PDB file of C-alpha atoms in Angstrom:
ATOM      1  CA  UNK A   1      36.079  11.466  -0.933  1.00 55.00           C
ATOM      2  CA  UNK A   2      35.928  11.322  -4.718  1.00 54.00           C
ATOM      3  CA  UNK A   3      32.796  12.984  -6.061  1.00 58.00           C
ATOM      4  CA  UNK A   4      31.908  10.216  -8.497  1.00 70.00           C
ATOM      5  CA  UNK A   5      28.203  10.390  -7.582  1.00 74.00           C
ATOM      6  CA  UNK A   6      27.490  13.989  -8.555  1.00 74.00           C
ATOM      7  CA  UNK A   7      24.029  14.524 -10.066  1.00 78.00           C
ATOM      8  CA  UNK A   8      23.846  15.368 -13.748  1.00 76.00           C
ATOM      9  CA  UNK A   9      21.943  18.489 -14.787  1.00 72.00           C
ATOM     10  CA  UNK A  10      20.132  19.307 -17.979  1.00 71.00           C
ATOM     11  CA  UNK A  11      17.176  21.327 -19.271  1.00 72.00           C
ATOM     12  CA  UNK A  12      14.404  19.383 -20.985  1.00 78.00           C
ATOM     13  CA  UNK A  13      11.330  21.075 -22.447  1.00 77.00           C
ATOM     14  CA  UNK A  14      12.229  24.189 -20.531  1.00 74.00           C
ATOM     15  CA  UNK A  15      12.456  22.329 -17.205  1.00 77.00           C
ATOM     16  CA  UNK A  16      15.534  21.721 -15.117  1.00 77.00           C
ATOM     17  CA  UNK A  17      16.203  18.001 -14.677  1.00 80.00           C
ATOM     18  CA  UNK A  18      18.519  16.476 -12.083  1.00 83.00           C
ATOM     19  CA  UNK A  19      19.520  12.820 -12.337  1.00 84.00           C
ATOM     20  CA  UNK A  20      21.013  11.202  -9.256  1.00 84.00           C
ATOM     21  CA  UNK A  21      23.309   8.196  -9.208  1.00 84.00           C
ATOM     22  CA  UNK A  22      24.831   6.670  -6.086  1.00 89.00           C
ATOM     23  CA  UNK A  23      25.961   3.238  -4.816  1.00 93.00           C
ATOM     24  CA  UNK A  24      23.032   0.955  -4.026  1.00 94.00           C
ATOM     25  CA  UNK A  25      24.908  -2.034  -2.570  1.00 96.00           C
ATOM     26  CA  UNK A  26      27.938  -2.817  -0.434  1.00 97.00           C
ATOM     27  CA  UNK A  27      29.715  -4.156  -3.530  1.00 96.00           C
ATOM     28  CA  UNK A  28      29.503  -0.786  -5.302  1.00 95.00           C
ATOM     29  CA  UNK A  29      31.167   1.216  -2.534  1.00 95.00           C
ATOM     30  CA  UNK A  30      34.681   2.529  -2.741  1.00 94.00           C
ATOM     31  CA  UNK A  31      36.862   2.347   0.360  1.00 94.00           C
ATOM     32  CA  UNK A  32      36.432   5.974   1.403  1.00 95.00           C
ATOM     33  CA  UNK A  33      32.667   5.757   0.906  1.00 95.00           C
ATOM     34  CA  UNK A  34      32.472   2.634   3.070  1.00 97.00           C
ATOM     35  CA  UNK A  35      34.469   4.293   5.834  1.00 98.00           C
ATOM     36  CA  UNK A  36      32.157   7.297   5.743  1.00 97.00           C
ATOM     37  CA  UNK A  37      29.022   5.140   5.898  1.00 97.00           C
ATOM     38  CA  UNK A  38      30.428   3.155   8.823  1.00 98.00           C
ATOM     39  CA  UNK A  39      31.266   6.404  10.620  1.00 98.00           C
ATOM     40  CA  UNK A  40      27.706   7.641  10.082  1.00 98.00           C
ATOM     41  CA  UNK A  41      26.246   4.373  11.374  1.00 97.00           C
ATOM     42  CA  UNK A  42      28.260   4.698  14.584  1.00 97.00           C
ATOM     43  CA  UNK A  43      26.785   8.159  15.123  1.00 97.00           C
ATOM     44  CA  UNK A  44      23.124   7.662  14.204  1.00 95.00           C
ATOM     45  CA  UNK A  45      20.894   4.786  15.294  1.00 90.00           C
ATOM     46  CA  UNK A  46      17.941   6.058  13.246  1.00 95.00           C
ATOM     47  CA  UNK A  47      18.279   4.691   9.705  1.00 94.00           C
ATOM     48  CA  UNK A  48      16.510   7.605   8.021  1.00 95.00           C
ATOM     49  CA  UNK A  49      18.878  10.118   9.605  1.00 95.00           C
ATOM     50  CA  UNK A  50      21.878   8.002   8.609  1.00 97.00           C
ATOM     51  CA  UNK A  51      20.633   7.676   5.029  1.00 96.00           C
ATOM     52  CA  UNK A  52      20.101  11.440   4.762  1.00 95.00           C
ATOM     53  CA  UNK A  53      23.673  12.073   5.853  1.00 96.00           C
ATOM     54  CA  UNK A  54      24.948   9.502   3.343  1.00 95.00           C
ATOM     55  CA  UNK A  55      22.853  10.925   0.498  1.00 93.00           C
ATOM     56  CA  UNK A  56      23.940  14.500   1.097  1.00 92.00           C
ATOM     57  CA  UNK A  57      27.621  13.595   1.449  1.00 93.00           C
ATOM     58  CA  UNK A  58      27.918  11.205  -1.478  1.00 91.00           C
ATOM     59  CA  UNK A  59      25.971  13.463  -3.834  1.00 88.00           C
ATOM     60  CA  UNK A  60      27.440  16.721  -2.547  1.00 88.00           C
ATOM     61  CA  UNK A  61      24.066  18.157  -1.506  1.00 91.00           C
ATOM     62  CA  UNK A  62      24.106  21.133   0.867  1.00 93.00           C
ATOM     63  CA  UNK A  63      20.904  22.245   2.578  1.00 94.00           C
ATOM     64  CA  UNK A  64      20.401  26.018   2.389  1.00 95.00           C
ATOM     65  CA  UNK A  65      17.120  26.321   4.256  1.00 95.00           C
ATOM     66  CA  UNK A  66      13.787  24.675   4.946  1.00 93.00           C
ATOM     67  CA  UNK A  67      10.931  25.934   2.787  1.00 92.00           C
ATOM     68  CA  UNK A  68       7.156  25.586   2.846  1.00 91.00           C
ATOM     69  CA  UNK A  69       7.295  22.617   0.474  1.00 89.00           C
ATOM     70  CA  UNK A  70      10.599  21.021   1.457  1.00 91.00           C
ATOM     71  CA  UNK A  71      14.225  22.091   1.343  1.00 93.00           C
ATOM     72  CA  UNK A  72      16.221  24.512  -0.752  1.00 95.00           C
ATOM     73  CA  UNK A  73      19.554  22.889  -1.518  1.00 93.00           C
ATOM     74  CA  UNK A  74      22.758  23.553  -3.397  1.00 93.00           C
ATOM     75  CA  UNK A  75      24.362  20.753  -5.375  1.00 89.00           C
ATOM     76  CA  UNK A  76      27.410  20.530  -7.669  1.00 87.00           C
ATOM     77  CA  UNK A  77      26.246  19.041 -10.963  1.00 84.00           C
ATOM     78  CA  UNK A  78      27.898  17.710 -14.064  1.00 74.00           C
ATOM     79  CA  UNK A  79      26.624  19.582 -17.087  1.00 70.00           C
ATOM     80  CA  UNK A  80      26.356  18.214 -20.631  1.00 72.00           C
ATOM     81  CA  UNK A  81      29.894  19.339 -21.460  1.00 76.00           C
ATOM     82  CA  UNK A  82      31.239  17.515 -18.385  1.00 73.00           C
ATOM     83  CA  UNK A  83      31.958  20.628 -16.331  1.00 78.00           C
ATOM     84  CA  UNK A  84      31.006  20.892 -12.672  1.00 82.00           C
ATOM     85  CA  UNK A  85      28.669  23.714 -11.724  1.00 85.00           C
ATOM     86  CA  UNK A  86      26.742  24.273  -8.503  1.00 88.00           C
ATOM     87  CA  UNK A  87      22.988  24.586  -8.941  1.00 89.00           C
ATOM     88  CA  UNK A  88      20.063  25.380  -6.659  1.00 92.00           C
ATOM     89  CA  UNK A  89      17.770  22.411  -6.150  1.00 89.00           C
ATOM     90  CA  UNK A  90      14.410  22.210  -4.368  1.00 91.00           C
ATOM     91  CA  UNK A  91      13.595  18.834  -2.818  1.00 92.00           C
ATOM     92  CA  UNK A  92      10.296  17.862  -1.253  1.00 92.00           C
ATOM     93  CA  UNK A  93      10.101  15.400   1.643  1.00 92.00           C
ATOM     94  CA  UNK A  94       8.687  12.776  -0.714  1.00 93.00           C
ATOM     95  CA  UNK A  95      11.557  13.220  -3.174  1.00 91.00           C
ATOM     96  CA  UNK A  96      14.134  12.861  -0.421  1.00 92.00           C
ATOM     97  CA  UNK A  97      12.470   9.711   0.930  1.00 93.00           C
ATOM     98  CA  UNK A  98      12.480   8.301  -2.598  1.00 92.00           C
ATOM     99  CA  UNK A  99      16.202   8.996  -2.976  1.00 92.00           C
ATOM    100  CA  UNK A 100      16.910   7.436   0.418  1.00 95.00           C
ATOM    101  CA  UNK A 101      15.605   4.064  -0.802  1.00 94.00           C
ATOM    102  CA  UNK A 102      18.858   3.817  -2.732  1.00 93.00           C
ATOM    103  CA  UNK A 103      20.605   3.186   0.596  1.00 96.00           C
ATOM    104  CA  UNK A 104      18.309   0.498   1.988  1.00 96.00           C
ATOM    105  CA  UNK A 105      21.256  -1.896   1.740  1.00 97.00           C
ATOM    106  CA  UNK A 106      22.911  -0.429   4.832  1.00 96.00           C
ATOM    107  CA  UNK A 107      20.472  -2.370   7.009  1.00 94.00           C
ATOM    108  CA  UNK A 108      21.366  -5.736   5.486  1.00 95.00           C
ATOM    109  CA  UNK A 109      24.779  -7.291   6.188  1.00 94.00           C
ATOM    110  CA  UNK A 110      24.293 -10.348   3.939  1.00 94.00           C
ATOM    111  CA  UNK A 111      26.565  -9.131   1.148  1.00 95.00           C
ATOM    112  CA  UNK A 112      28.731  -6.853   3.256  1.00 97.00           C
ATOM    113  CA  UNK A 113      32.284  -6.392   1.986  1.00 97.00           C
ATOM    114  CA  UNK A 114      34.738  -5.451   4.755  1.00 98.00           C
ATOM    115  CA  UNK A 115      37.368  -2.763   4.833  1.00 98.00           C
ATOM    116  CA  UNK A 116      40.637  -3.913   3.291  1.00 98.00           C
ATOM    117  CA  UNK A 117      42.617  -2.372   6.128  1.00 98.00           C
ATOM    118  CA  UNK A 118      41.887  -1.483   9.745  1.00 97.00           C
ATOM    119  CA  UNK A 119      44.212  -0.095  12.413  1.00 96.00           C
ATOM    120  CA  UNK A 120      47.104  -0.458   9.980  1.00 96.00           C
ATOM    121  CA  UNK A 121      46.386  -4.170   9.511  1.00 98.00           C
ATOM    122  CA  UNK A 122      45.155  -6.194   6.537  1.00 98.00           C
ATOM    123  CA  UNK A 123      41.939  -8.207   6.234  1.00 98.00           C
ATOM    124  CA  UNK A 124      42.119 -11.990   6.037  1.00 98.00           C
ATOM    125  CA  UNK A 125      40.311 -13.790   3.219  1.00 97.00           C
ATOM    126  CA  UNK A 126      36.723 -12.540   2.870  1.00 97.00           C
ATOM    127  CA  UNK A 127      35.080 -15.791   4.074  1.00 97.00           C
ATOM    128  CA  UNK A 128      37.869 -16.659   6.566  1.00 98.00           C
ATOM    129  CA  UNK A 129      38.921 -19.712   4.538  1.00 97.00           C
ATOM    130  CA  UNK A 130      42.530 -19.159   5.654  1.00 95.00           C
ATOM    131  CA  UNK A 131      41.646 -18.907   9.370  1.00 97.00           C
ATOM    132  CA  UNK A 132      42.323 -21.858  11.673  1.00 97.00           C
ATOM    133  CA  UNK A 133      39.553 -23.674  13.481  1.00 95.00           C
ATOM    134  CA  UNK A 134      40.945 -22.406  16.792  1.00 96.00           C
ATOM    135  CA  UNK A 135      40.677 -18.814  15.573  1.00 97.00           C
ATOM    136  CA  UNK A 136      37.169 -19.520  14.304  1.00 96.00           C
ATOM    137  CA  UNK A 137      36.165 -20.743  17.761  1.00 94.00           C
ATOM    138  CA  UNK A 138      37.553 -17.524  19.257  1.00 96.00           C
ATOM    139  CA  UNK A 139      35.661 -15.438  16.703  1.00 97.00           C
ATOM    140  CA  UNK A 140      32.418 -17.222  17.456  1.00 94.00           C
ATOM    141  CA  UNK A 141      32.907 -17.017  21.209  1.00 94.00           C
ATOM    142  CA  UNK A 142      33.640 -13.282  21.179  1.00 96.00           C
ATOM    143  CA  UNK A 143      30.812 -12.594  18.722  1.00 96.00           C
ATOM    144  CA  UNK A 144      28.320 -14.301  21.010  1.00 93.00           C
ATOM    145  CA  UNK A 145      29.767 -12.544  24.054  1.00 94.00           C
ATOM    146  CA  UNK A 146      29.363  -9.211  22.283  1.00 96.00           C
ATOM    147  CA  UNK A 147      25.707  -9.995  21.556  1.00 94.00           C
ATOM    148  CA  UNK A 148      25.207 -10.777  25.236  1.00 93.00           C
ATOM    149  CA  UNK A 149      27.184  -7.942  26.854  1.00 94.00           C
ATOM    150  CA  UNK A 150      27.426  -5.284  24.072  1.00 96.00           C
ATOM    151  CA  UNK A 151      31.031  -4.620  25.127  1.00 97.00           C
ATOM    152  CA  UNK A 152      33.404  -3.462  22.373  1.00 97.00           C
ATOM    153  CA  UNK A 153      36.311  -5.385  23.916  1.00 98.00           C
ATOM    154  CA  UNK A 154      34.917  -8.526  22.304  1.00 98.00           C
ATOM    155  CA  UNK A 155      34.843  -6.873  18.867  1.00 98.00           C
ATOM    156  CA  UNK A 156      38.434  -5.770  19.426  1.00 98.00           C
ATOM    157  CA  UNK A 157      39.481  -9.380  20.045  1.00 98.00           C
ATOM    158  CA  UNK A 158      37.699 -10.375  16.851  1.00 98.00           C
ATOM    159  CA  UNK A 159      39.511  -7.597  14.992  1.00 98.00           C
ATOM    160  CA  UNK A 160      42.866  -9.012  16.069  1.00 98.00           C
ATOM    161  CA  UNK A 161      41.924 -12.260  14.318  1.00 98.00           C
ATOM    162  CA  UNK A 162      40.292 -10.821  11.203  1.00 98.00           C
ATOM    163  CA  UNK A 163      43.061  -8.279  10.565  1.00 98.00           C
ATOM    164  CA  UNK A 164      46.751  -9.231  10.449  1.00 98.00           C
ATOM    165  CA  UNK A 165      50.077  -7.580   9.802  1.00 97.00           C
ATOM    166  CA  UNK A 166      52.042  -8.036   6.572  1.00 96.00           C
ATOM    167  CA  UNK A 167      53.443 -11.328   7.897  1.00 95.00           C
ATOM    168  CA  UNK A 168      49.952 -12.672   8.508  1.00 95.00           C
ATOM    169  CA  UNK A 169      50.312 -12.485  12.292  1.00 96.00           C
ATOM    170  CA  UNK A 170      47.897 -11.041  14.827  1.00 96.00           C
ATOM    171  CA  UNK A 171      48.809  -7.751  16.504  1.00 96.00           C
ATOM    172  CA  UNK A 172      47.108  -7.371  19.858  1.00 96.00           C
ATOM    173  CA  UNK A 173      48.480  -3.843  20.239  1.00 96.00           C
ATOM    174  CA  UNK A 174      46.352  -2.584  17.333  1.00 97.00           C
ATOM    175  CA  UNK A 175      43.749   0.010  18.294  1.00 97.00           C
ATOM    176  CA  UNK A 176      40.513   0.031  16.305  1.00 98.00           C
ATOM    177  CA  UNK A 177      38.348   3.098  15.781  1.00 98.00           C
ATOM    178  CA  UNK A 178      34.605   2.754  16.595  1.00 98.00           C
ATOM    179  CA  UNK A 179      33.663   2.583  12.912  1.00 98.00           C
ATOM    180  CA  UNK A 180      36.293  -0.137  12.400  1.00 98.00           C
ATOM    181  CA  UNK A 181      34.789  -2.192  15.217  1.00 98.00           C
ATOM    182  CA  UNK A 182      31.375  -1.825  13.568  1.00 98.00           C
ATOM    183  CA  UNK A 183      33.003  -3.104  10.385  1.00 98.00           C
ATOM    184  CA  UNK A 184      34.240  -6.160  12.306  1.00 98.00           C
ATOM    185  CA  UNK A 185      30.746  -6.887  13.620  1.00 98.00           C
ATOM    186  CA  UNK A 186      29.069  -6.469  10.237  1.00 98.00           C
ATOM    187  CA  UNK A 187      31.722  -8.561   8.493  1.00 98.00           C
ATOM    188  CA  UNK A 188      31.407 -11.500  10.856  1.00 97.00           C
ATOM    189  CA  UNK A 189      27.611 -11.232  10.777  1.00 96.00           C
ATOM    190  CA  UNK A 190      27.755 -11.679   7.011  1.00 97.00           C
ATOM    191  CA  UNK A 191      30.230 -14.564   7.353  1.00 97.00           C
ATOM    192  CA  UNK A 192      27.801 -16.425   9.592  1.00 94.00           C
ATOM    193  CA  UNK A 193      25.212 -16.292   6.834  1.00 93.00           C
ATOM    194  CA  UNK A 194      27.628 -17.799   4.317  1.00 95.00           C
ATOM    195  CA  UNK A 195      28.662 -20.530   6.751  1.00 94.00           C
ATOM    196  CA  UNK A 196      25.023 -21.423   7.407  1.00 92.00           C
ATOM    197  CA  UNK A 197      24.449 -21.767   3.651  1.00 94.00           C
ATOM    198  CA  UNK A 198      27.534 -23.916   3.092  1.00 95.00           C
ATOM    199  CA  UNK A 199      27.144 -26.137   6.175  1.00 93.00           C
ATOM    200  CA  UNK A 200      23.354 -26.415   6.580  1.00 92.00           C
ATOM    201  CA  UNK A 201      23.355 -29.598   8.677  1.00 90.00           C
ATOM    202  CA  UNK A 202      25.777 -28.337  11.302  1.00 90.00           C
ATOM    203  CA  UNK A 203      24.240 -24.855  11.489  1.00 87.00           C
ATOM    204  CA  UNK A 204      20.667 -26.127  11.512  1.00 79.00           C
ATOM    205  CA  UNK A 205      18.583 -23.782  13.719  1.00 70.00           C
ATOM    206  CA  UNK A 206      17.703 -25.118  17.148  1.00 60.00           C
ATOM    207  CA  UNK A 207      14.034 -25.971  17.637  1.00 56.00           C
ATOM    208  CA  UNK A 208      14.136 -24.539  21.152  1.00 53.00           C
ATOM    209  CA  UNK A 209      15.446 -21.146  20.052  1.00 52.00           C
ATOM    210  CA  UNK A 210      15.760 -18.614  22.853  1.00 52.00           C
ATOM    211  CA  UNK A 211      18.670 -16.407  23.844  1.00 53.00           C
ATOM    212  CA  UNK A 212      22.168 -17.807  24.071  1.00 53.00           C
ATOM    213  CA  UNK A 213      23.592 -17.719  27.586  1.00 62.00           C
ATOM    214  CA  UNK A 214      27.256 -17.254  28.425  1.00 60.00           C
ATOM    215  CA  UNK A 215      27.385 -20.558  30.284  1.00 60.00           C
ATOM    216  CA  UNK A 216      26.317 -22.335  27.084  1.00 70.00           C
ATOM    217  CA  UNK A 217      29.329 -21.169  25.059  1.00 66.00           C
ATOM    218  CA  UNK A 218      32.133 -23.414  26.288  1.00 73.00           C
ATOM    219  CA  UNK A 219      30.078 -26.653  26.392  1.00 82.00           C
ATOM    220  CA  UNK A 220      28.990 -26.021  22.803  1.00 80.00           C
ATOM    221  CA  UNK A 221      32.579 -25.489  21.652  1.00 79.00           C
ATOM    222  CA  UNK A 222      33.864 -28.487  23.594  1.00 84.00           C
ATOM    223  CA  UNK A 223      31.190 -30.622  21.934  1.00 86.00           C
ATOM    224  CA  UNK A 224      32.476 -29.518  18.512  1.00 87.00           C
ATOM    225  CA  UNK A 225      36.033 -30.457  19.433  1.00 87.00           C
ATOM    226  CA  UNK A 226      34.973 -33.863  20.790  1.00 88.00           C
ATOM    227  CA  UNK A 227      33.092 -34.540  17.560  1.00 88.00           C
ATOM    228  CA  UNK A 228      36.189 -33.820  15.483  1.00 89.00           C
ATOM    229  CA  UNK A 229      38.642 -35.759  17.666  1.00 89.00           C
ATOM    230  CA  UNK A 230      36.256 -38.669  18.370  1.00 86.00           C
ATOM    231  CA  UNK A 231      37.207 -38.201  22.014  1.00 83.00           C
ATOM    232  CA  UNK A 232      40.954 -38.637  21.342  1.00 87.00           C
ATOM    233  CA  UNK A 233      42.656 -35.781  23.170  1.00 85.00           C
ATOM    234  CA  UNK A 234      45.917 -36.356  21.265  1.00 90.00           C
ATOM    235  CA  UNK A 235      44.169 -35.117  18.104  1.00 91.00           C
ATOM    236  CA  UNK A 236      43.022 -31.859  19.671  1.00 91.00           C
ATOM    237  CA  UNK A 237      45.946 -29.677  18.560  1.00 93.00           C
ATOM    238  CA  UNK A 238      45.686 -30.936  14.986  1.00 94.00           C
ATOM    239  CA  UNK A 239      41.997 -29.999  15.008  1.00 93.00           C
ATOM    240  CA  UNK A 240      42.805 -26.540  16.332  1.00 94.00           C
ATOM    241  CA  UNK A 241      45.420 -26.046  13.604  1.00 96.00           C
ATOM    242  CA  UNK A 242      43.184 -27.198  10.745  1.00 96.00           C
ATOM    243  CA  UNK A 243      41.534 -24.638   8.480  1.00 97.00           C
ATOM    244  CA  UNK A 244      38.110 -23.731   9.807  1.00 96.00           C
ATOM    245  CA  UNK A 245      36.251 -24.577   6.577  1.00 96.00           C
ATOM    246  CA  UNK A 246      37.796 -28.070   6.604  1.00 96.00           C
ATOM    247  CA  UNK A 247      36.762 -28.557  10.234  1.00 94.00           C
ATOM    248  CA  UNK A 248      33.265 -27.201   9.622  1.00 94.00           C
ATOM    249  CA  UNK A 249      32.888 -29.445   6.589  1.00 95.00           C
ATOM    250  CA  UNK A 250      33.670 -32.471   8.746  1.00 94.00           C
ATOM    251  CA  UNK A 251      31.251 -31.307  11.433  1.00 92.00           C
ATOM    252  CA  UNK A 252      28.585 -30.798   8.769  1.00 92.00           C
ATOM    253  CA  UNK A 253      29.140 -34.349   7.487  1.00 93.00           C
ATOM    254  CA  UNK A 254      28.847 -35.737  11.011  1.00 90.00           C
ATOM    255  CA  UNK A 255      25.652 -33.771  11.589  1.00 88.00           C
ATOM    256  CA  UNK A 256      24.227 -35.060   8.297  1.00 92.00           C
ATOM    257  CA  UNK A 257      25.132 -38.657   9.201  1.00 90.00           C
ATOM    258  CA  UNK A 258      23.482 -38.223  12.600  1.00 86.00           C
ATOM    259  CA  UNK A 259      20.305 -36.943  10.924  1.00 87.00           C
ATOM    260  CA  UNK A 260      20.263 -39.880   8.529  1.00 90.00           C
ATOM    261  CA  UNK A 261      20.853 -42.361  11.367  1.00 85.00           C
ATOM    262  CA  UNK A 262      18.024 -40.835  13.377  1.00 82.00           C
ATOM    263  CA  UNK A 263      15.709 -40.947  10.359  1.00 85.00           C
ATOM    264  CA  UNK A 264      16.493 -44.627   9.698  1.00 85.00           C
ATOM    265  CA  UNK A 265      15.849 -45.564  13.315  1.00 81.00           C
ATOM    266  CA  UNK A 266      12.605 -43.632  13.267  1.00 73.00           C
ATOM    267  CA  UNK A 267      11.469 -45.471  10.138  1.00 70.00           C
ATOM    268  CA  UNK A 268      12.453 -48.844  11.603  1.00 67.00           C
ATOM    269  CA  UNK A 269      10.521 -48.098  14.777  1.00 64.00           C
ATOM    270  CA  UNK A 270       7.353 -47.573  12.789  1.00 58.00           C
TER     271      UNK A 270
END
């Protein structure tokens, strides 16, 4: 991992000053840094522990021992002349917690940027604009099944859709590492947010709420297909083959028209 986040060191008014700089968003991460963070998140459920590991690794901090006031550490620093030199650094618990705030973004998938490659395969377009509606339905089904059962096999099936070979084809022999499966989950979680923003009528939250049940999945998908084919089964394959954003746009328009129709009828009734 490239040490681009090394603290700078200087002496000001007779005091040693360390200035830390590290990525503070998904967009700022380099590929090796993202892989490391994903690996850490698969190991540690506790966010503070994960952030400590990320801070120490990205900034090259090594803990020497615990002291009465905090921790004695060793850190490679960039001096004024640009040379790297390891210095002793004392960090209090408060200072560490302050530095950890830099990594608050790891708990928010909204602007997550996925790995370019996984299991030797290449990521599809960031917002799945080049994915067919059929593949979108499979992604959604397996995502919901993962939320219900917490079984990685569903993430693996999603990975086979989101990552393709050089010819753009799925490879169901590809084996994903745990951190790569986490990447799949976080990526699709962020995609769902973008889809909800772009198609607000179709993805309007249900008033009932509650947990999704497995038996609800297929009826919901079949209802989407019926809406797009207007009940004409001969159009089904064409719907499956259409790009998912085109299909979702049509579903959003139908949902908007249904809302407007309902509103007009409600007004007429009064």
